[in-house]
Coordinates of C-alpha atoms and ligand atoms in Angstrom, one line a residue:
Chain P
M12 CA -0.1 0.1 0.0
L13 CA 2.9 2.1 1.3
L14 CA 4.8 1.4 -2.0
I15 CA 2.0 2.2 -4.5
S16 CA 0.8 5.3 -2.8
L17 CA 5.0 6.3 -3.1
C18 CA 5.2 5.3 -6.9
L19 CA 2.0 7.6 -7.8
W20 CA 3.2 10.3 -5.8
I21 CA 6.5 9.9 -7.6
K22 CA 4.9 9.3 -11.5
E23 CA 2.8 12.6 -10.7
D24 CA 5.5 14.7 -9.8
F25 CA 7.4 13.3 -12.8
T26 CA 4.3 13.7 -15.4
V27 CA 4.3 17.5 -14.1
S28 CA 7.8 18.4 -14.4
M29 CA 7.5 17.1 -17.9
K30 CA 4.9 19.6 -19.0
E31 CA 6.3 23.0 -20.5
P32 CA 7.0 25.5 -17.9
N33 CA 4.5 28.1 -17.8
T34 CA 6.0 31.2 -17.0
T35 CA 3.0 33.1 -16.2
L36 CA 2.1 31.3 -13.5
S37 CA 3.1 32.5 -9.7
V38 CA 5.5 30.2 -7.6
Q39 CA 2.4 29.8 -5.2
E40 CA 0.1 28.6 -8.4
L41 CA 2.9 26.2 -9.2
I42 CA 3.3 24.6 -6.1
A43 CA -0.8 24.4 -5.6
Q44 CA -0.5 22.6 -9.0
K45 CA 2.5 20.3 -8.0
S46 CA 1.5 19.2 -4.7
N47 CA -0.8 16.1 -3.7
R48 CA -1.2 17.4 0.0
G49 CA -4.0 14.4 0.5
L50 CA -1.8 11.6 -0.4
L51 CA 1.4 13.3 1.5
S52 CA -0.3 13.0 4.3
A53 CA -1.9 9.8 3.8
I54 CA 2.0 8.7 4.2
E55 CA 2.9 11.7 6.7
K56 CA 0.0 9.5 9.1
I57 CA 1.4 5.9 8.2
I58 CA 5.2 6.5 8.5
P59 CA 5.2 7.3 12.3
K60 CA 3.2 4.5 13.1
L61 CA 5.6 1.9 11.1
L62 CA 8.6 3.5 12.9
L63 CA 6.7 2.8 16.2
A64 CA 6.1 -1.1 15.4
I65 CA 9.7 -1.4 14.4
A66 CA 11.3 0.4 17.9
A67 CA 8.4 -1.6 19.2
V68 CA 9.9 -5.0 18.4
S69 CA 13.6 -4.1 20.0
V70 CA 11.8 -2.9 23.3
L71 CA 9.5 -5.7 23.5
T72 CA 12.8 -8.2 22.8
T73 CA 14.5 -6.3 26.1
I74 CA 11.7 -6.8 28.1
G75 CA 11.6 -10.4 27.2
I76 CA 15.2 -10.9 28.2
M77 CA 14.6 -9.3 31.6
V78 CA 11.3 -11.1 32.3
T79 CA 13.5 -14.4 31.4
L80 CA 16.4 -13.4 33.3
I81 CA 14.3 -12.4 36.4
V82 CA 11.9 -15.4 36.2
E83 CA 14.8 -17.7 36.3
T84 CA 16.7 -16.1 39.0
L85 CA 13.9 -16.4 41.2
V86 CA 14.1 -20.2 40.8
F87 CA 17.4 -20.2 41.7
F88 CA 16.8 -18.2 45.0
S89 CA 14.0 -20.3 45.8
R90 CA 17.0 -22.9 46.0
V91 CA 19.8 -21.1 47.2
S92 CA 19.4 -18.1 50.0
V93 CA 20.3 -14.8 48.5
L94 CA 22.2 -14.0 52.1
D95 CA 24.4 -17.0 50.6
Y96 CA 24.6 -16.0 47.8
I97 CA 25.6 -12.5 48.1
F98 CA 27.8 -13.0 50.9
G99 CA 29.0 -16.4 50.2
T100 CA 33.0 -16.7 49.8
E101 CA 32.8 -20.0 48.3
W102 CA 31.7 -20.9 44.9
Y103 CA 32.0 -24.5 44.6
P104 CA 28.8 -25.3 42.2
F105 CA 29.7 -28.7 41.0
A106 CA 30.4 -30.3 44.3
N107 CA 27.3 -32.1 44.2
S108 CA 26.4 -33.2 47.5
T109 CA 28.1 -30.1 49.1
A110 CA 27.6 -27.4 46.2
T111 CA 28.2 -23.8 47.5
Y112 CA 26.8 -20.7 45.7
G113 CA 28.7 -18.0 47.3
V114 CA 29.5 -15.5 44.6
L115 CA 31.8 -13.4 46.0
P116 CA 34.9 -15.2 44.3
L117 CA 33.0 -14.4 41.1
I118 CA 32.7 -11.0 41.6
I119 CA 36.2 -10.5 43.0
G120 CA 37.2 -12.2 39.7
T121 CA 35.7 -9.6 37.6
L122 CA 36.9 -7.1 39.7
K123 CA 40.6 -7.9 39.4
I124 CA 40.3 -8.0 35.7
T125 CA 38.3 -4.8 35.4
G126 CA 40.8 -3.2 38.0
I127 CA 43.8 -4.0 36.0
A128 CA 42.0 -3.2 32.6
I129 CA 41.4 0.4 34.1
I130 CA 45.2 0.8 34.9
V131 CA 46.2 0.1 31.8
A132 CA 43.4 1.8 30.0
V133 CA 42.9 5.2 31.7
P134 CA 46.2 6.9 31.4
I135 CA 46.7 5.4 27.8
G136 CA 43.3 6.3 26.6
I137 CA 43.2 9.9 28.2
A138 CA 46.9 10.3 27.1
T139 CA 45.9 9.1 23.3
A140 CA 43.1 11.5 23.6
I141 CA 45.1 14.9 24.6
Y142 CA 47.3 13.7 21.9
L143 CA 44.7 13.4 19.7
S144 CA 42.6 16.5 20.2
E145 CA 45.4 18.9 21.2
Y146 CA 48.9 17.8 19.4
A147 CA 48.1 15.9 16.2
S148 CA 48.0 17.5 13.2
E149 CA 45.3 16.9 11.3
R150 CA 47.1 14.2 8.9
A151 CA 48.3 12.5 12.0
R152 CA 45.0 12.4 13.3
K153 CA 43.2 11.1 10.1
M154 CA 45.6 8.3 9.8
I155 CA 45.3 7.4 13.9
K156 CA 41.1 7.6 14.2
P157 CA 40.4 4.9 11.5
V158 CA 43.0 2.6 13.5
L159 CA 41.3 3.1 16.7
E160 CA 38.4 2.0 15.3
V161 CA 39.8 -0.7 13.5
L162 CA 41.3 -1.7 17.4
A163 CA 37.8 -1.6 18.3
G164 CA 36.5 -3.6 15.8
V165 CA 38.8 -6.7 16.7
P166 CA 36.5 -9.8 17.7
T167 CA 37.5 -10.5 21.5
I168 CA 38.2 -14.1 20.7
V169 CA 41.2 -12.7 19.0
Y170 CA 42.2 -10.5 22.1
G171 CA 41.4 -13.6 24.1
F172 CA 44.2 -15.6 22.1
F173 CA 46.5 -12.4 22.2
A174 CA 46.4 -12.3 26.1
L175 CA 46.9 -16.5 26.4
T176 CA 49.8 -16.7 23.5
F177 CA 51.5 -13.6 23.4
V178 CA 51.2 -11.5 26.9
T179 CA 51.2 -14.6 29.1
P180 CA 54.2 -16.1 28.0
I181 CA 56.2 -12.8 28.3
L182 CA 54.6 -12.2 31.8
R183 CA 55.7 -15.9 32.4
S184 CA 59.4 -14.8 31.1
I185 CA 59.8 -12.1 33.4
F186 CA 57.6 -13.3 36.5
P187 CA 58.1 -17.0 36.7
E188 CA 55.6 -17.7 39.4
V189 CA 52.7 -16.8 36.7
S190 CA 50.8 -19.5 35.8
I191 CA 49.3 -20.1 32.6
F192 CA 45.8 -18.7 33.5
N193 CA 45.9 -15.8 35.3
A194 CA 44.2 -12.6 36.0
I195 CA 47.2 -10.4 35.1
S196 CA 47.4 -11.3 31.4
P197 CA 43.6 -11.0 30.3
G198 CA 43.2 -8.2 32.6
I199 CA 45.9 -6.2 30.5
V200 CA 44.3 -7.3 27.5
V201 CA 40.9 -6.2 28.4
G202 CA 42.6 -2.7 29.2
I203 CA 43.8 -2.8 25.4
M204 CA 40.5 -3.6 24.4
I205 CA 38.9 -0.5 26.0
I206 CA 41.5 1.7 25.1
P207 CA 40.1 2.8 21.8
M208 CA 36.5 3.4 23.4
I209 CA 38.0 5.7 26.5
A210 CA 40.5 7.5 23.8
S211 CA 37.8 8.2 21.3
L212 CA 35.1 9.1 23.5
S213 CA 37.3 11.5 25.7
E214 CA 38.6 12.7 22.5
D215 CA 34.9 13.9 21.3
A216 CA 34.9 15.1 24.7
M217 CA 37.9 17.6 24.8
N218 CA 36.9 18.4 21.1
S219 CA 33.8 20.1 22.2
V220 CA 35.5 22.1 24.0
P221 CA 35.7 25.5 22.3
N222 CA 38.4 26.7 20.8
S223 CA 37.7 30.2 22.5
M224 CA 38.5 28.6 25.8
R225 CA 42.5 27.2 24.1
E226 CA 42.6 31.1 22.3
G227 CA 42.0 32.9 26.0
A228 CA 44.6 30.4 28.1
Y229 CA 47.4 31.2 25.1
A230 CA 46.7 35.0 25.2
L231 CA 47.8 34.7 28.8
G232 CA 50.7 33.0 28.2
S233 CA 50.2 29.7 28.6
T234 CA 51.7 26.5 27.0
K235 CA 50.2 23.7 24.7
L236 CA 51.0 21.4 27.6
E237 CA 49.1 23.8 30.1
V238 CA 46.3 24.6 28.1
A239 CA 45.8 20.5 27.3
L240 CA 46.2 19.8 31.2
K241 CA 44.7 22.8 32.9
I242 CA 41.9 24.0 30.3
V243 CA 40.8 21.1 28.0
L244 CA 41.3 18.6 30.4
P245 CA 39.1 19.8 33.3
A246 CA 36.6 21.4 31.0
A247 CA 35.8 18.0 29.0
T248 CA 35.8 15.9 32.3
S249 CA 32.6 15.0 32.0
G250 CA 32.7 13.1 29.2
I251 CA 36.0 12.0 30.1
V252 CA 34.8 10.4 33.0
A253 CA 31.6 9.2 31.1
S254 CA 33.4 7.6 29.0
T255 CA 35.6 5.8 31.4
V256 CA 32.9 4.7 33.3
L257 CA 31.1 2.8 30.0
A258 CA 34.3 1.6 29.5
I259 CA 34.7 0.0 32.6
S260 CA 30.8 -1.1 31.9
R261 CA 32.2 -3.1 29.1
A262 CA 35.7 -4.8 30.8
I263 CA 32.8 -5.7 33.4
G264 CA 30.8 -7.9 30.8
E265 CA 33.8 -8.7 28.9
T266 CA 34.0 -12.5 28.0
M267 CA 35.8 -14.3 25.8
I268 CA 39.5 -12.9 26.9
V269 CA 38.7 -14.0 29.9
A270 CA 36.8 -17.5 29.2
V271 CA 40.1 -17.9 27.1
A272 CA 43.4 -16.7 29.6
A273 CA 41.6 -16.2 33.0
G274 CA 41.3 -19.9 33.7
S275 CA 38.4 -21.4 35.7
T276 CA 38.9 -21.4 39.4
P277 CA 36.9 -18.9 41.4
R278 CA 38.9 -17.9 44.4
F279 CA 38.3 -15.4 47.1
D280 CA 41.4 -13.7 47.5
M281 CA 43.7 -10.6 46.0
D282 CA 46.3 -12.9 43.9
V283 CA 46.4 -11.9 40.0
T284 CA 49.3 -14.5 38.9
G285 CA 47.0 -17.6 39.4
S286 CA 44.1 -19.0 37.8
I287 CA 40.6 -17.3 38.5
Q288 CA 37.0 -17.1 37.4
T289 CA 34.8 -14.1 36.4
M290 CA 31.1 -13.8 36.1
T291 CA 31.1 -14.0 32.7
A292 CA 33.4 -16.9 32.4
Y293 CA 31.5 -18.6 34.8
I294 CA 28.4 -18.5 32.5
V295 CA 30.3 -19.6 29.4
Q296 CA 32.0 -22.9 31.1
V297 CA 28.0 -23.9 32.3
A298 CA 26.7 -23.0 29.1
T299 CA 29.2 -24.5 27.0
G300 CA 29.4 -27.6 29.6
D301 CA 26.4 -29.9 30.4
A302 CA 24.5 -28.8 32.9
G303 CA 20.7 -30.4 33.0
Y304 CA 18.1 -28.4 32.4
G305 CA 16.7 -27.6 35.7
T306 CA 19.5 -28.5 38.0
T307 CA 20.5 -25.6 40.5
I308 CA 24.0 -24.8 38.1
Y309 CA 21.3 -24.3 35.4
Y310 CA 19.4 -21.8 37.2
S311 CA 23.0 -20.5 38.8
I312 CA 24.0 -18.7 35.4
Y313 CA 20.6 -16.6 35.5
A314 CA 21.4 -15.3 39.0
V315 CA 25.0 -14.8 38.1
G316 CA 24.0 -13.1 34.6
F317 CA 21.8 -10.9 36.6
T318 CA 24.3 -9.9 39.0
L319 CA 26.5 -8.6 36.1
F320 CA 23.6 -7.1 34.5
L321 CA 22.7 -5.0 38.0
F322 CA 26.6 -4.2 37.3
T323 CA 26.5 -2.8 34.0
L324 CA 23.7 -1.0 35.0
V325 CA 24.8 1.0 37.6
M326 CA 27.7 1.6 35.6
N327 CA 25.9 2.8 32.5
M328 CA 23.3 4.7 34.6
L329 CA 26.1 6.6 36.6
A330 CA 28.1 7.5 33.2
Q331 CA 24.5 9.1 32.0
F332 CA 24.3 10.5 35.2
I333 CA 28.0 12.1 35.3
S334 CA 27.2 13.4 31.3
K335 CA 24.3 15.1 32.5
R336 CA 24.8 16.7 36.0
F337 CA 28.3 17.7 35.7
R338 CA 28.1 18.7 32.0
E339 CA 29.8 22.3 31.8
E340 CA 28.6 24.8 30.4
Y341 CA 30.4 27.5 28.4
Chain L
M15 CA 28.1 62.1 12.1
I16 CA 30.8 62.8 14.6
T17 CA 31.2 65.9 16.0
V18 CA 34.4 66.8 17.7
K19 CA 34.2 68.7 21.2
P20 CA 36.1 72.2 20.4
E21 CA 38.1 72.1 23.6
V22 CA 40.2 68.8 22.5
Q23 CA 40.6 70.5 19.2
V24 CA 44.0 71.5 20.0
P25 CA 46.1 69.1 18.0
E26 CA 49.6 70.9 17.7
K27 CA 50.5 70.6 21.2
K28 CA 49.1 67.5 21.8
L29 CA 50.5 65.6 19.2
T30 CA 54.5 66.9 20.1
Q31 CA 53.5 65.9 23.5
K32 CA 52.3 62.3 22.6
N33 CA 55.4 62.2 20.5
N34 CA 57.5 62.2 23.6
K35 CA 56.4 59.0 24.9
P36 CA 58.0 55.8 24.0
S37 CA 56.5 53.5 21.3
V38 CA 55.4 50.2 22.9
Y39 CA 54.8 48.3 19.2
K40 CA 56.8 49.6 16.2
T41 CA 55.3 47.8 12.9
N42 CA 57.5 47.9 9.7
Q43 CA 56.3 46.5 6.9
L44 CA 54.0 43.9 8.0
N45 CA 52.6 41.3 5.4
L46 CA 50.5 38.8 6.2
W47 CA 49.0 35.8 4.1
Y48 CA 46.1 33.3 5.0
G49 CA 46.9 30.7 1.9
N50 CA 47.1 33.3 -0.9
N51 CA 44.2 35.8 0.7
H52 CA 46.9 38.7 1.2
A53 CA 45.4 40.0 4.3
L54 CA 48.0 43.0 5.4
K55 CA 49.7 44.7 3.1
N56 CA 52.8 46.7 4.5
I57 CA 51.6 47.6 7.7
D58 CA 53.6 50.9 9.5
L59 CA 52.3 51.8 12.7
D60 CA 53.8 53.2 16.1
V61 CA 51.6 52.4 19.2
K62 CA 52.7 54.6 21.8
E63 CA 52.8 53.8 25.7
N64 CA 50.0 54.7 28.0
E65 CA 47.4 55.3 24.8
V66 CA 44.4 53.8 23.7
T67 CA 45.0 53.3 20.2
A68 CA 41.4 52.2 18.0
I69 CA 42.0 50.2 14.8
I70 CA 38.6 51.0 12.6
G71 CA 37.5 50.0 9.5
P72 CA 34.8 47.7 7.6
S73 CA 34.9 44.1 8.2
G74 CA 37.6 41.9 6.6
C75 CA 39.5 44.7 6.5
G76 CA 42.1 43.2 8.6
K77 CA 41.6 44.2 12.0
S78 CA 41.5 41.5 13.7
T79 CA 44.1 40.0 12.4
Y80 CA 46.2 42.6 12.6
I81 CA 45.5 42.7 16.3
K82 CA 46.1 38.9 16.7
T83 CA 49.6 39.3 14.8
L84 CA 50.5 41.4 17.7
N85 CA 50.2 38.6 20.1
R86 CA 51.5 35.6 17.6
M87 CA 48.1 34.3 18.2
T88 CA 47.9 34.0 14.1
E89 CA 50.7 31.4 14.1
T90 CA 48.2 28.7 15.2
I91 CA 46.9 28.8 12.3
P92 CA 48.5 26.5 9.4
S93 CA 48.2 28.4 6.3
V94 CA 49.4 32.1 7.9
K95 CA 52.4 33.6 6.1
T96 CA 54.3 36.5 7.4
S97 CA 57.0 39.0 6.6
G98 CA 58.0 42.3 8.1
E99 CA 58.6 43.0 11.8
I100 CA 56.7 44.0 14.6
M101 CA 59.3 45.8 17.1
Y102 CA 57.6 45.4 20.8
R103 CA 59.8 47.4 23.2
G104 CA 62.8 46.9 20.7
R105 CA 62.7 43.5 20.2
N106 CA 61.4 41.8 17.0
I107 CA 58.7 39.3 18.1
F108 CA 59.0 37.1 15.1
S109 CA 62.6 36.5 15.9
K110 CA 63.6 33.2 16.4
D111 CA 64.7 33.4 19.9
Y112 CA 61.7 35.5 20.9
Q113 CA 59.6 33.0 23.4
V114 CA 55.7 33.1 22.6
E115 CA 54.6 32.8 26.0
E116 CA 56.9 35.5 27.1
L117 CA 55.3 37.8 24.4
R118 CA 51.8 37.0 25.8
T119 CA 52.6 37.0 29.3
K120 CA 53.8 41.0 28.7
V121 CA 50.6 41.6 26.0
G122 CA 47.2 40.5 27.3
M123 CA 43.9 40.3 24.8
V124 CA 40.6 40.4 25.4
F125 CA 38.1 38.9 22.9
Q126 CA 35.1 39.4 20.9
K127 CA 32.9 37.1 22.6
P128 CA 33.7 36.8 26.1
N129 CA 35.3 33.8 26.9
P130 CA 35.9 32.9 30.5
F131 CA 37.0 29.7 31.6
P132 CA 34.2 27.1 32.7
K133 CA 36.0 27.4 36.4
S134 CA 34.7 29.6 39.2
I135 CA 35.5 33.3 39.0
Y136 CA 38.3 33.2 41.3
D137 CA 40.4 30.4 39.5
N138 CA 39.8 32.1 36.4
I139 CA 41.3 35.5 37.8
A140 CA 44.3 33.1 39.4
Y141 CA 44.9 31.0 36.1
G142 CA 47.3 33.1 34.8
P143 CA 49.3 34.1 38.0
R144 CA 49.3 30.5 38.8
I145 CA 50.7 29.0 35.5
H146 CA 53.7 31.9 35.8
G147 CA 54.3 30.0 39.2
I148 CA 52.7 32.2 41.8
K149 CA 51.0 29.5 44.4
N150 CA 51.1 31.6 47.6
K151 CA 47.3 31.6 48.4
K152 CA 47.5 35.2 50.3
I153 CA 49.1 36.6 47.0
L154 CA 46.8 35.0 45.1
D155 CA 44.0 36.5 47.1
Q156 CA 45.1 40.1 46.8
I157 CA 45.7 39.3 43.0
V158 CA 42.4 38.7 42.5
E159 CA 40.9 41.4 44.6
K160 CA 43.2 43.8 42.7
S161 CA 42.2 42.5 39.1
L162 CA 38.4 42.1 39.9
R163 CA 38.5 45.4 41.4
G164 CA 41.0 46.8 37.9
A165 CA 38.2 45.9 36.1
A166 CA 35.3 47.3 38.0
I167 CA 33.3 44.1 38.8
W168 CA 34.7 43.4 42.2
D169 CA 31.5 44.9 44.0
E170 CA 29.1 42.5 41.8
V171 CA 31.3 39.1 42.4
K172 CA 33.2 39.6 45.5
D173 CA 30.3 37.3 47.3
R174 CA 30.2 34.7 44.7
L175 CA 34.0 33.7 43.7
N176 CA 33.3 30.6 44.0
E177 CA 30.7 30.3 41.7
N178 CA 31.1 29.4 37.8
A179 CA 31.8 32.5 35.7
Y180 CA 29.3 31.2 33.2
G181 CA 26.4 32.1 35.8
L182 CA 27.3 35.9 35.1
S183 CA 26.1 38.0 32.4
G184 CA 27.7 38.5 29.3
G185 CA 28.9 42.3 30.1
Q186 CA 30.1 40.6 33.9
Q187 CA 31.6 38.2 31.8
Q188 CA 34.0 40.1 29.5
R189 CA 34.5 41.9 32.5
I190 CA 36.1 38.8 34.1
C191 CA 38.2 38.3 30.9
I192 CA 39.5 41.6 31.6
A193 CA 40.3 41.0 34.9
R194 CA 42.1 37.9 33.9
C195 CA 44.3 39.7 32.1
L196 CA 44.7 42.1 34.5
A197 CA 45.9 39.3 37.2
I198 CA 49.6 39.3 35.4
E199 CA 49.8 42.8 35.3
P200 CA 50.5 43.1 31.1
D201 CA 52.0 46.0 29.6
V202 CA 49.8 46.0 26.6
I203 CA 46.0 45.1 26.2
L204 CA 44.8 44.1 23.0
M205 CA 41.2 44.0 22.4
D206 CA 39.0 42.7 19.5
E207 CA 35.9 44.1 19.7
P208 CA 35.3 43.8 23.3
T209 CA 32.0 45.5 23.4
S210 CA 30.3 44.0 20.4
A211 CA 28.4 41.4 21.9
L212 CA 27.2 43.4 25.1
D213 CA 24.1 45.5 25.7
P214 CA 24.9 49.5 25.8
I215 CA 25.2 49.6 29.7
S216 CA 28.0 46.6 29.8
T217 CA 29.4 48.7 26.8
L218 CA 29.4 51.9 28.7
K219 CA 31.3 50.1 31.6
V220 CA 34.0 48.5 29.7
E221 CA 34.5 52.0 27.8
E222 CA 34.8 53.7 30.8
L223 CA 36.9 50.9 32.2
V224 CA 39.5 51.7 29.4
Q225 CA 40.0 55.3 30.2
E226 CA 40.8 54.2 33.6
L227 CA 43.3 51.2 32.4
K228 CA 44.8 53.5 30.2
K229 CA 46.5 55.5 32.8
E230 CA 48.6 52.0 33.5
Y231 CA 48.6 50.1 30.4
S232 CA 49.0 50.7 26.4
I233 CA 45.6 49.7 25.0
I234 CA 45.0 48.8 21.3
I235 CA 41.5 48.3 20.6
V236 CA 39.6 46.6 17.8
T237 CA 36.2 48.8 17.1
H238 CA 33.4 48.9 14.1
N239 CA 31.9 51.3 16.2
M240 CA 33.2 54.8 15.1
Q241 CA 31.8 56.8 18.0
Q242 CA 33.4 54.6 20.5
A243 CA 36.7 54.8 18.9
A244 CA 36.3 58.4 19.0
R245 CA 34.8 58.6 22.5
I246 CA 37.8 56.6 24.2
S247 CA 41.0 56.1 22.1
D248 CA 44.1 58.8 21.3
K249 CA 45.3 57.5 18.2
T250 CA 43.0 55.9 15.5
A251 CA 44.0 53.7 12.5
F252 CA 41.6 53.3 9.8
F253 CA 42.5 50.1 7.9
L254 CA 41.2 48.9 4.2
N255 CA 41.7 45.6 2.7
G256 CA 44.3 45.0 4.6
E257 CA 46.1 48.3 4.6
V258 CA 46.7 51.3 6.8
I259 CA 45.1 53.8 4.6
E260 CA 45.3 57.1 7.6
Y261 CA 46.8 56.5 11.4
D262 CA 46.8 59.6 13.0
A263 CA 45.2 61.5 16.3
T264 CA 41.7 60.3 17.2
D265 CA 40.6 63.9 16.9
K266 CA 42.4 64.8 13.6
I267 CA 40.9 61.5 12.0
F268 CA 37.2 62.1 12.8
S269 CA 37.3 66.0 12.1
N270 CA 39.8 66.1 9.5
P271 CA 40.9 63.0 7.7
A272 CA 43.5 63.6 5.0
D273 CA 42.6 60.6 3.1
K274 CA 39.1 60.5 1.4
R275 CA 38.6 57.1 2.1
T276 CA 39.1 58.0 5.5
E277 CA 36.4 60.5 5.4
D278 CA 34.1 58.4 3.7
Y279 CA 34.3 55.4 6.1
I280 CA 33.6 58.0 8.7
S281 CA 31.1 59.8 7.5
G282 CA 29.3 56.4 6.9
R283 CA 29.1 56.3 3.2
F284 CA 30.2 52.5 3.4
G285 CA 31.4 50.1 6.1
Ligands
LIG427 N1 41.1 31.8 10.1 C1 41.4 32.2 8.9 N2 41.6 31.7 8.0 C2 41.5 32.4 6.8 N3 41.5 33.9 6.3 C3 41.1 34.3 7.2 C4 41.0 34.0 8.4 N4 40.4 35.2 9.5 C5 40.4 36.1 8.7 N5 40.6 35.8 7.5 C6 40.5 36.6 6.5 O1 41.3 37.4 6.4 C7 40.7 38.6 6.0 C8 40.7 39.7 6.9 O2 39.6 39.1 8.3 P1 39.9 39.8 9.9 O3 40.9 39.9 9.9 O4 38.8 38.7 10.7 O5 38.9 41.3 9.5 P2 38.4 42.0 10.2 O6 38.5 41.8 11.8 O7 38.6 43.5 10.0 O8 37.1 41.8 10.5 C9 39.5 38.6 5.5 O9 39.1 38.5 4.3 C10 39.0 37.1 6.1 O10 38.4 36.3 5.3
LIG428 MG1 37.0 41.0 13.4

């Protein structure tokens, strides 16, 4: 129906323009002649409904996922006490009769990876952003930005093998106590993975600081570095912090790198040289294993998934809050 | 039309007095190109100490370009090429060993659109002294108060020094920018149409301020408002198409210009 009316509209347009232009007519008359308001307004009315329907699909899917997640999580908590789950320091789901589901070891594992990733990514990401926005020539910027985008598009499984077969051996040759599976190597690589995100979003934030600020600072005798660090960086803080929080959220949810390179030993300690397990890696382990439908282990991945979701949700909301609340006005 | 008050029309004596003042800036045969656009052509100008020098001319004639060359702000634009020399206090600012930061510490600038930093009023003023190494809180407090008083805005902001400068009105922001400039006690203040974004009352305040500031500073001010030039300046340079058509005492320019084009411009025949 829509197509037909569109065709009609275009066809009519065509026939009118084929006519000899009548120079004696005023523009208003020409418009009146050409326009087909009836049909146009019909299309105008249909389009928003069509778009709404399309948008509704994605919203409904999200709701569906949420509902499944919550329902299955509730089943899990009908079998395992919430308090034992939240405060438990032992995660032994596979110990048949004595299984314990204390999630803290998985959370600690996730936090180790995230912490190492932040230590790697935030300084490098922000330094890259400062370079790109304040120092790089137009040419350098044009070359580096696409590289960053390519880096951001590398499949994470590739990063995972990079961690396992490249970074880990190097670490082990320097620090012999590091085991094959450990937190530090995937932590570093997750950091490398989120550098482009921090760099690119922070650069956007710094780029949107008006040039008049820089001029004002230069006119007072500032050096380039002073302008970058004392004017541009503070003026872009909200954007930089928000991008960092978003990147942290990605690090928390990162799965393949840790599944490949971090091991599968849930542990409640501060060690980063040995095998660990993160929330995501646990979900992969169970989902790719043969846990039967309806077992507590099966439901546990929903509980862990829900926990993970809460973490990333809070981070994303924090990012939004920061970029709204602390938006600099200029 | 501008009518000049008769009592200030005593050019002979005044001029000789002025000519005794030392020069701050001496521009010799300055040329500047934006790529192929020859924006400044053989400029010769001699700016005296403790005077207000106005630069007038139709838009696009190179006023901003000239004033931005005086503190080398133009050199940040990659396509810019210059020739000739600008002597500031006897030193060519284009010479290789002249540190641009040193020049800009001596020569402050106020921009067309108020551009305070997105920081507190206090930090805006303290920024300059801080980057030049002044850390002592007591001294900074004194500098901030003195500068804000100097820019005639102390009374309006003294109770809100920790608030963001962007909470102020445009006219107040511009005076904050002037105060920010005063805080490093420059020798010269360059102003590029500082009142063009302001309402008439704020404009008046800034003009009065300029009169006050000239006791201690040499001021070069670009304006497209001829009445303003006539009101506040001692000397006026008329720019047209990148050239200085006429440069003389303001009274002379506005009462008895030597060049026909100057006369046409100030009588409002173009521009
Ligand atoms: N950043 C720039 N890049 C290229 N050309 C410029 C730039 N700024 C000014 N110009 C050109 O230089 C000439 C003088 O401009 P400007 O100094 O801004 O004039 P005014 O301040 O008198 O209006 C104009 O032709 C303008 O187009
Ligand atoms: Mg201008």
